[in-house]
Amino acid sequence: MDLIIYLIYILSFVIGMIVGLLLSYKKYTEPFVSKNIDLVALVISIIGWILFLNSQFIALIPQYISITVGLFFVATVLGMRPGYGRYELAIGFIVSGLIWLVGMVLL
């Protein structure tokens, strides 16, 4: 059963990368943007990292579902055109890491 869940994680990540690439090519016409932060990508990244890294703290959703959805969201931002999504990905990881640290200290 564990191997099937890993396959689902990999498929979720690959599909998220493809979706991110397709959406970013539709949204951005310039080959590279220097320092603009996309608010939608930032929200998707924060939600994805929280679901992925903090899945043990979320009691309402089974852990394998939250990890799968989190991987899809993170891969969507990670799979954007080259040069896009890197600030959003880093900010989402930092916010989720802080939430994880607070959760570990309080538990």
Tab-separated table of N, CA and C in Angstrom:
chain	number	residue	atom	x	y	z
A	1	MET	N	0.817	-1.202	0.000
A	1	MET	CA	0.000	0.000	0.000
A	1	MET	C	0.861	1.267	0.000
A	2	ASP	N	2.006	1.197	0.682
A	2	ASP	CA	2.876	2.370	0.736
A	2	ASP	C	3.417	2.744	-0.637
A	3	LEU	N	3.689	1.751	-1.455
A	3	LEU	CA	4.226	2.039	-2.784
A	3	LEU	C	3.194	2.743	-3.659
A	4	ILE	N	1.930	2.410	-3.497
A	4	ILE	CA	0.874	3.081	-4.257
A	4	ILE	C	0.767	4.541	-3.843
A	5	ILE	N	0.913	4.805	-2.563
A	5	ILE	CA	0.847	6.193	-2.086
A	5	ILE	C	2.034	6.991	-2.632
A	6	TYR	N	3.210	6.382	-2.680
A	6	TYR	CA	4.363	7.078	-3.264
A	6	TYR	C	4.148	7.362	-4.744
A	7	LEU	N	3.531	6.433	-5.443
A	7	LEU	CA	3.210	6.652	-6.851
A	7	LEU	C	2.230	7.817	-7.003
A	8	ILE	N	1.265	7.898	-6.128
A	8	ILE	CA	0.305	9.008	-6.157
A	8	ILE	C	1.017	10.330	-5.882
A	9	TYR	N	1.963	10.339	-4.942
A	9	TYR	CA	2.737	11.554	-4.668
A	9	TYR	C	3.523	11.996	-5.903
A	10	ILE	N	4.163	11.049	-6.561
A	10	ILE	CA	4.962	11.370	-7.753
A	10	ILE	C	4.068	11.884	-8.881
A	11	LEU	N	2.932	11.221	-9.087
A	11	LEU	CA	1.998	11.675	-10.128
A	11	LEU	C	1.465	13.068	-9.825
A	12	SER	N	1.153	13.329	-8.565
A	12	SER	CA	0.669	14.652	-8.178
A	12	SER	C	1.720	15.719	-8.450
A	13	PHE	N	2.978	15.409	-8.145
A	13	PHE	CA	4.052	16.361	-8.379
A	13	PHE	C	4.255	16.624	-9.868
A	14	VAL	N	4.268	15.584	-10.670
A	14	VAL	CA	4.485	15.739	-12.112
A	14	VAL	C	3.324	16.498	-12.753
A	15	ILE	N	2.099	16.160	-12.392
A	15	ILE	CA	0.937	16.865	-12.940
A	15	ILE	C	0.951	18.328	-12.513
A	16	GLY	N	1.345	18.603	-11.267
A	16	GLY	CA	1.457	19.987	-10.803
A	16	GLY	C	2.498	20.772	-11.570
A	17	MET	N	3.625	20.141	-11.886
A	17	MET	CA	4.659	20.817	-12.669
A	17	MET	C	4.147	21.170	-14.066
A	18	ILE	N	3.433	20.249	-14.685
A	18	ILE	CA	2.891	20.502	-16.025
A	18	ILE	C	1.848	21.603	-15.982
A	19	VAL	N	0.955	21.558	-14.998
A	19	VAL	CA	-0.080	22.595	-14.865
A	19	VAL	C	0.560	23.956	-14.619
A	20	GLY	N	1.578	24.011	-13.769
A	20	GLY	CA	2.264	25.272	-13.503
A	20	GLY	C	2.925	25.850	-14.737
A	21	LEU	N	3.547	25.005	-15.528
A	21	LEU	CA	4.188	25.466	-16.754
A	21	LEU	C	3.160	25.990	-17.750
A	22	LEU	N	2.072	25.263	-17.926
A	22	LEU	CA	1.033	25.701	-18.865
A	22	LEU	C	0.385	27.007	-18.417
A	23	LEU	N	0.075	27.117	-17.131
A	23	LEU	CA	-0.554	28.347	-16.638
A	23	LEU	C	0.381	29.545	-16.727
A	24	SER	N	1.651	29.344	-16.441
A	24	SER	CA	2.574	30.482	-16.487
A	24	SER	C	2.826	30.946	-17.911
A	25	TYR	N	2.828	30.032	-18.882
A	25	TYR	CA	2.996	30.466	-20.270
A	25	TYR	C	1.776	31.229	-20.763
A	26	LYS	N	0.607	30.894	-20.243
A	26	LYS	CA	-0.588	31.662	-20.611
A	26	LYS	C	-0.618	33.017	-19.926
A	27	LYS	N	-0.122	33.081	-18.693
A	27	LYS	CA	-0.229	34.308	-17.901
A	27	LYS	C	0.871	35.333	-18.235
A	28	TYR	N	2.085	34.870	-18.406
A	28	TYR	CA	3.222	35.780	-18.605
A	28	TYR	C	3.679	35.740	-20.058
A	29	THR	N	3.836	36.923	-20.626
A	29	THR	CA	4.325	37.006	-21.996
A	29	THR	C	5.824	37.316	-22.039
A	30	GLU	N	6.344	37.969	-21.009
A	30	GLU	CA	7.767	38.283	-20.968
A	30	GLU	C	8.560	37.029	-20.627
A	31	PRO	N	9.777	36.929	-21.132
A	31	PRO	CA	10.569	35.743	-20.822
A	31	PRO	C	11.039	35.693	-19.371
A	32	PHE	N	11.126	36.846	-18.689
A	32	PHE	CA	11.601	36.845	-17.313
A	32	PHE	C	11.139	38.113	-16.624
A	33	VAL	N	10.692	37.996	-15.404
A	33	VAL	CA	10.351	39.156	-14.592
A	33	VAL	C	11.303	39.191	-13.408
A	34	SER	N	11.754	40.381	-13.049
A	34	SER	CA	12.831	40.440	-12.073
A	34	SER	C	12.347	40.352	-10.628
A	35	LYS	N	11.492	41.274	-10.194
A	35	LYS	CA	11.184	41.287	-8.760
A	35	LYS	C	9.707	41.482	-8.470
A	36	ASN	N	8.834	41.052	-9.332
A	36	ASN	CA	7.404	41.129	-9.043
A	36	ASN	C	6.963	39.848	-8.375
A	37	ILE	N	6.152	39.985	-7.330
A	37	ILE	CA	5.616	38.823	-6.636
A	37	ILE	C	4.166	38.659	-7.050
A	38	ASP	N	3.848	37.492	-7.594
A	38	ASP	CA	2.492	37.165	-8.010
A	38	ASP	C	1.715	36.714	-6.776
A	39	LEU	N	0.638	37.418	-6.464
A	39	LEU	CA	-0.126	37.148	-5.251
A	39	LEU	C	-0.803	35.788	-5.297
A	40	VAL	N	-1.323	35.403	-6.449
A	40	VAL	CA	-1.987	34.099	-6.568
A	40	VAL	C	-0.979	32.971	-6.367
A	41	ALA	N	0.187	33.081	-6.986
A	41	ALA	CA	1.222	32.058	-6.823
A	41	ALA	C	1.727	32.014	-5.384
A	42	LEU	N	1.771	33.165	-4.727
A	42	LEU	CA	2.201	33.206	-3.331
A	42	LEU	C	1.211	32.469	-2.429
A	43	VAL	N	-0.070	32.697	-2.636
A	43	VAL	CA	-1.096	32.021	-1.832
A	43	VAL	C	-1.069	30.516	-2.090
A	44	ILE	N	-0.937	30.123	-3.350
A	44	ILE	CA	-0.868	28.699	-3.692
A	44	ILE	C	0.366	28.060	-3.051
A	45	SER	N	1.476	28.763	-3.064
A	45	SER	CA	2.702	28.236	-2.480
A	45	SER	C	2.574	28.083	-0.967
A	46	ILE	N	2.027	29.078	-0.305
A	46	ILE	CA	1.870	29.007	1.149
A	46	ILE	C	0.943	27.861	1.529
A	47	ILE	N	-0.185	27.747	0.846
A	47	ILE	CA	-1.127	26.659	1.136
A	47	ILE	C	-0.475	25.304	0.860
A	48	GLY	N	0.245	25.195	-0.253
A	48	GLY	CA	0.902	23.937	-0.599
A	48	GLY	C	1.950	23.519	0.414
A	49	TRP	N	2.813	24.456	0.808
A	49	TRP	CA	3.843	24.112	1.784
A	49	TRP	C	3.233	23.781	3.137
A	50	ILE	N	2.184	24.495	3.532
A	50	ILE	CA	1.529	24.188	4.814
A	50	ILE	C	0.924	22.787	4.778
A	51	LEU	N	0.234	22.454	3.696
A	51	LEU	CA	-0.353	21.120	3.595
A	51	LEU	C	0.720	20.036	3.539
A	52	PHE	N	1.835	20.322	2.891
A	52	PHE	CA	2.890	19.323	2.740
A	52	PHE	C	3.705	19.145	4.022
A	53	LEU	N	4.200	20.223	4.589
A	53	LEU	CA	5.078	20.114	5.749
A	53	LEU	C	4.325	19.922	7.065
A	54	ASN	N	3.124	20.445	7.151
A	54	ASN	CA	2.381	20.392	8.408
A	54	ASN	C	1.218	19.417	8.356
A	55	SER	N	1.342	18.374	7.574
A	55	SER	CA	0.242	17.425	7.421
A	55	SER	C	-0.054	16.676	8.716
A	56	GLN	N	0.927	16.524	9.596
A	56	GLN	CA	0.689	15.823	10.845
A	56	GLN	C	-0.130	16.654	11.829
A	57	PHE	N	-0.211	17.967	11.621
A	57	PHE	CA	-0.985	18.828	12.510
A	57	PHE	C	-2.434	18.989	12.058
A	58	ILE	N	-2.749	18.605	10.834
A	58	ILE	CA	-4.092	18.784	10.289
A	58	ILE	C	-4.880	17.509	10.552
A	59	ALA	N	-5.798	17.581	11.490
A	59	ALA	CA	-6.528	16.377	11.911
A	59	ALA	C	-7.768	16.116	11.062
A	60	LEU	N	-8.258	17.114	10.352
A	60	LEU	CA	-9.492	16.957	9.588
A	60	LEU	C	-9.296	16.192	8.283
A	61	ILE	N	-8.096	16.231	7.742
A	61	ILE	CA	-7.804	15.616	6.447
A	61	ILE	C	-6.810	14.475	6.679
A	62	PRO	N	-7.021	13.309	6.057
A	62	PRO	CA	-6.002	12.254	6.169
A	62	PRO	C	-4.651	12.745	5.646
A	63	GLN	N	-3.604	12.249	6.256
A	63	GLN	CA	-2.268	12.753	5.965
A	63	GLN	C	-1.869	12.553	4.507
A	64	TYR	N	-2.204	11.428	3.899
A	64	TYR	CA	-1.798	11.182	2.519
A	64	TYR	C	-2.523	12.108	1.538
A	65	ILE	N	-3.724	12.542	1.880
A	65	ILE	CA	-4.447	13.482	1.011
A	65	ILE	C	-3.845	14.879	1.119
A	66	SER	N	-3.534	15.311	2.327
A	66	SER	CA	-2.952	16.651	2.474
A	66	SER	C	-1.566	16.721	1.836
A	67	ILE	N	-0.792	15.656	1.921
A	67	ILE	CA	0.525	15.642	1.276
A	67	ILE	C	0.371	15.670	-0.243
A	68	THR	N	-0.593	14.918	-0.778
A	68	THR	CA	-0.806	14.886	-2.222
A	68	THR	C	-1.218	16.257	-2.752
A	69	VAL	N	-2.171	16.890	-2.096
A	69	VAL	CA	-2.622	18.221	-2.526
A	69	VAL	C	-1.510	19.248	-2.336
A	70	GLY	N	-0.784	19.157	-1.228
A	70	GLY	CA	0.330	20.070	-0.988
A	70	GLY	C	1.419	19.943	-2.039
A	71	LEU	N	1.747	18.711	-2.415
A	71	LEU	CA	2.746	18.507	-3.471
A	71	LEU	C	2.275	19.081	-4.802
A	72	PHE	N	0.993	18.921	-5.099
A	72	PHE	CA	0.457	19.476	-6.337
A	72	PHE	C	0.589	21.001	-6.352
A	73	PHE	N	0.227	21.655	-5.246
A	73	PHE	CA	0.306	23.116	-5.188
A	73	PHE	C	1.755	23.604	-5.252
A	74	VAL	N	2.644	22.956	-4.524
A	74	VAL	CA	4.052	23.357	-4.550
A	74	VAL	C	4.637	23.156	-5.943
A	75	ALA	N	4.305	22.042	-6.571
A	75	ALA	CA	4.812	21.769	-7.918
A	75	ALA	C	4.237	22.735	-8.938
A	76	THR	N	3.018	23.213	-8.710
A	76	THR	CA	2.436	24.195	-9.622
A	76	THR	C	3.263	25.471	-9.630
A	77	VAL	N	3.681	25.928	-8.468
A	77	VAL	CA	4.507	27.144	-8.404
A	77	VAL	C	5.931	26.838	-8.847
A	78	LEU	N	6.441	25.679	-8.491
A	78	LEU	CA	7.801	25.306	-8.874
A	78	LEU	C	7.937	25.109	-10.377
A	79	GLY	N	6.874	24.653	-11.016
A	79	GLY	CA	6.923	24.365	-12.439
A	79	GLY	C	6.656	25.545	-13.342
A	80	MET	N	6.552	26.743	-12.786
A	80	MET	CA	6.313	27.914	-13.629
A	80	MET	C	7.515	28.162	-14.537
A	81	ARG	N	7.319	29.059	-15.503
A	81	ARG	CA	8.402	29.391	-16.428
A	81	ARG	C	9.670	29.732	-15.670
A	82	PRO	N	10.822	29.509	-16.283
A	82	PRO	CA	12.076	29.860	-15.602
A	82	PRO	C	12.107	31.339	-15.226
A	83	GLY	N	12.421	31.600	-13.976
A	83	GLY	CA	12.478	32.962	-13.468
A	83	GLY	C	11.232	33.381	-12.725
A	84	TYR	N	10.164	32.636	-12.829
A	84	TYR	CA	8.923	32.957	-12.149
A	84	TYR	C	8.692	31.982	-11.004
A	85	GLY	N	8.122	32.449	-9.922
A	85	GLY	CA	7.718	31.601	-8.827
A	85	GLY	C	8.772	31.320	-7.778
A	86	ARG	N	9.984	31.808	-7.974
A	86	ARG	CA	11.033	31.471	-7.004
A	86	ARG	C	10.862	32.221	-5.684
A	87	TYR	N	10.481	33.497	-5.746
A	87	TYR	CA	10.243	34.245	-4.505
A	87	TYR	C	9.021	33.700	-3.773
A	88	GLU	N	7.993	33.373	-4.526
A	88	GLU	CA	6.775	32.837	-3.927
A	88	GLU	C	7.045	31.504	-3.248
A	89	LEU	N	7.854	30.676	-3.880
A	89	LEU	CA	8.189	29.371	-3.321
A	89	LEU	C	8.992	29.522	-2.028
A	90	ALA	N	9.946	30.428	-2.014
A	90	ALA	CA	10.768	30.637	-0.820
A	90	ALA	C	9.947	31.218	0.329
A	91	ILE	N	9.095	32.189	0.031
A	91	ILE	CA	8.262	32.789	1.079
A	91	ILE	C	7.301	31.745	1.647
A	92	GLY	N	6.700	30.939	0.796
A	92	GLY	CA	5.796	29.885	1.255
A	92	GLY	C	6.506	28.875	2.142
A	93	PHE	N	7.739	28.505	1.776
A	93	PHE	CA	8.504	27.558	2.584
A	93	PHE	C	8.846	28.151	3.946
A	94	ILE	N	9.226	29.408	3.979
A	94	ILE	CA	9.578	30.058	5.249
A	94	ILE	C	8.361	30.150	6.156
A	95	VAL	N	7.220	30.560	5.604
A	95	VAL	CA	5.995	30.659	6.415
A	95	VAL	C	5.603	29.285	6.953
A	96	SER	N	5.644	28.277	6.114
A	96	SER	CA	5.287	26.934	6.556
A	96	SER	C	6.288	26.394	7.576
A	97	GLY	N	7.555	26.690	7.386
A	97	GLY	CA	8.568	26.277	8.359
A	97	GLY	C	8.354	26.912	9.716
A	98	LEU	N	7.974	28.179	9.720
A	98	LEU	CA	7.681	28.855	10.994
A	98	LEU	C	6.462	28.231	11.660
A	99	ILE	N	5.445	27.910	10.889
A	99	ILE	CA	4.261	27.259	11.453
A	99	ILE	C	4.633	25.882	12.009
A	100	TRP	N	5.494	25.163	11.304
A	100	TRP	CA	5.932	23.865	11.772
A	100	TRP	C	6.703	23.990	13.090
A	101	LEU	N	7.596	24.977	13.173
A	101	LEU	CA	8.357	25.191	14.418
A	101	LEU	C	7.441	25.532	15.583
A	102	VAL	N	6.478	26.403	15.350
A	102	VAL	CA	5.529	26.760	16.409
A	102	VAL	C	4.714	25.530	16.826
A	103	GLY	N	4.290	24.736	15.855
A	103	GLY	CA	3.538	23.514	16.166
A	103	GLY	C	4.347	22.509	16.964
A	104	MET	N	5.632	22.375	16.646
A	104	MET	CA	6.481	21.435	17.378
A	104	MET	C	6.752	21.923	18.789
A	105	VAL	N	6.878	23.209	18.973
A	105	VAL	CA	7.132	23.752	20.310
A	105	VAL	C	5.890	23.618	21.184
A	106	LEU	N	4.726	23.855	20.619
A	106	LEU	CA	3.492	23.811	21.404
A	106	LEU	C	3.044	22.393	21.700
A	107	LEU	N	3.443	21.416	20.885
A	107	LEU	CA	3.018	20.036	21.148
A	107	LEU	C	3.967	19.353	22.016
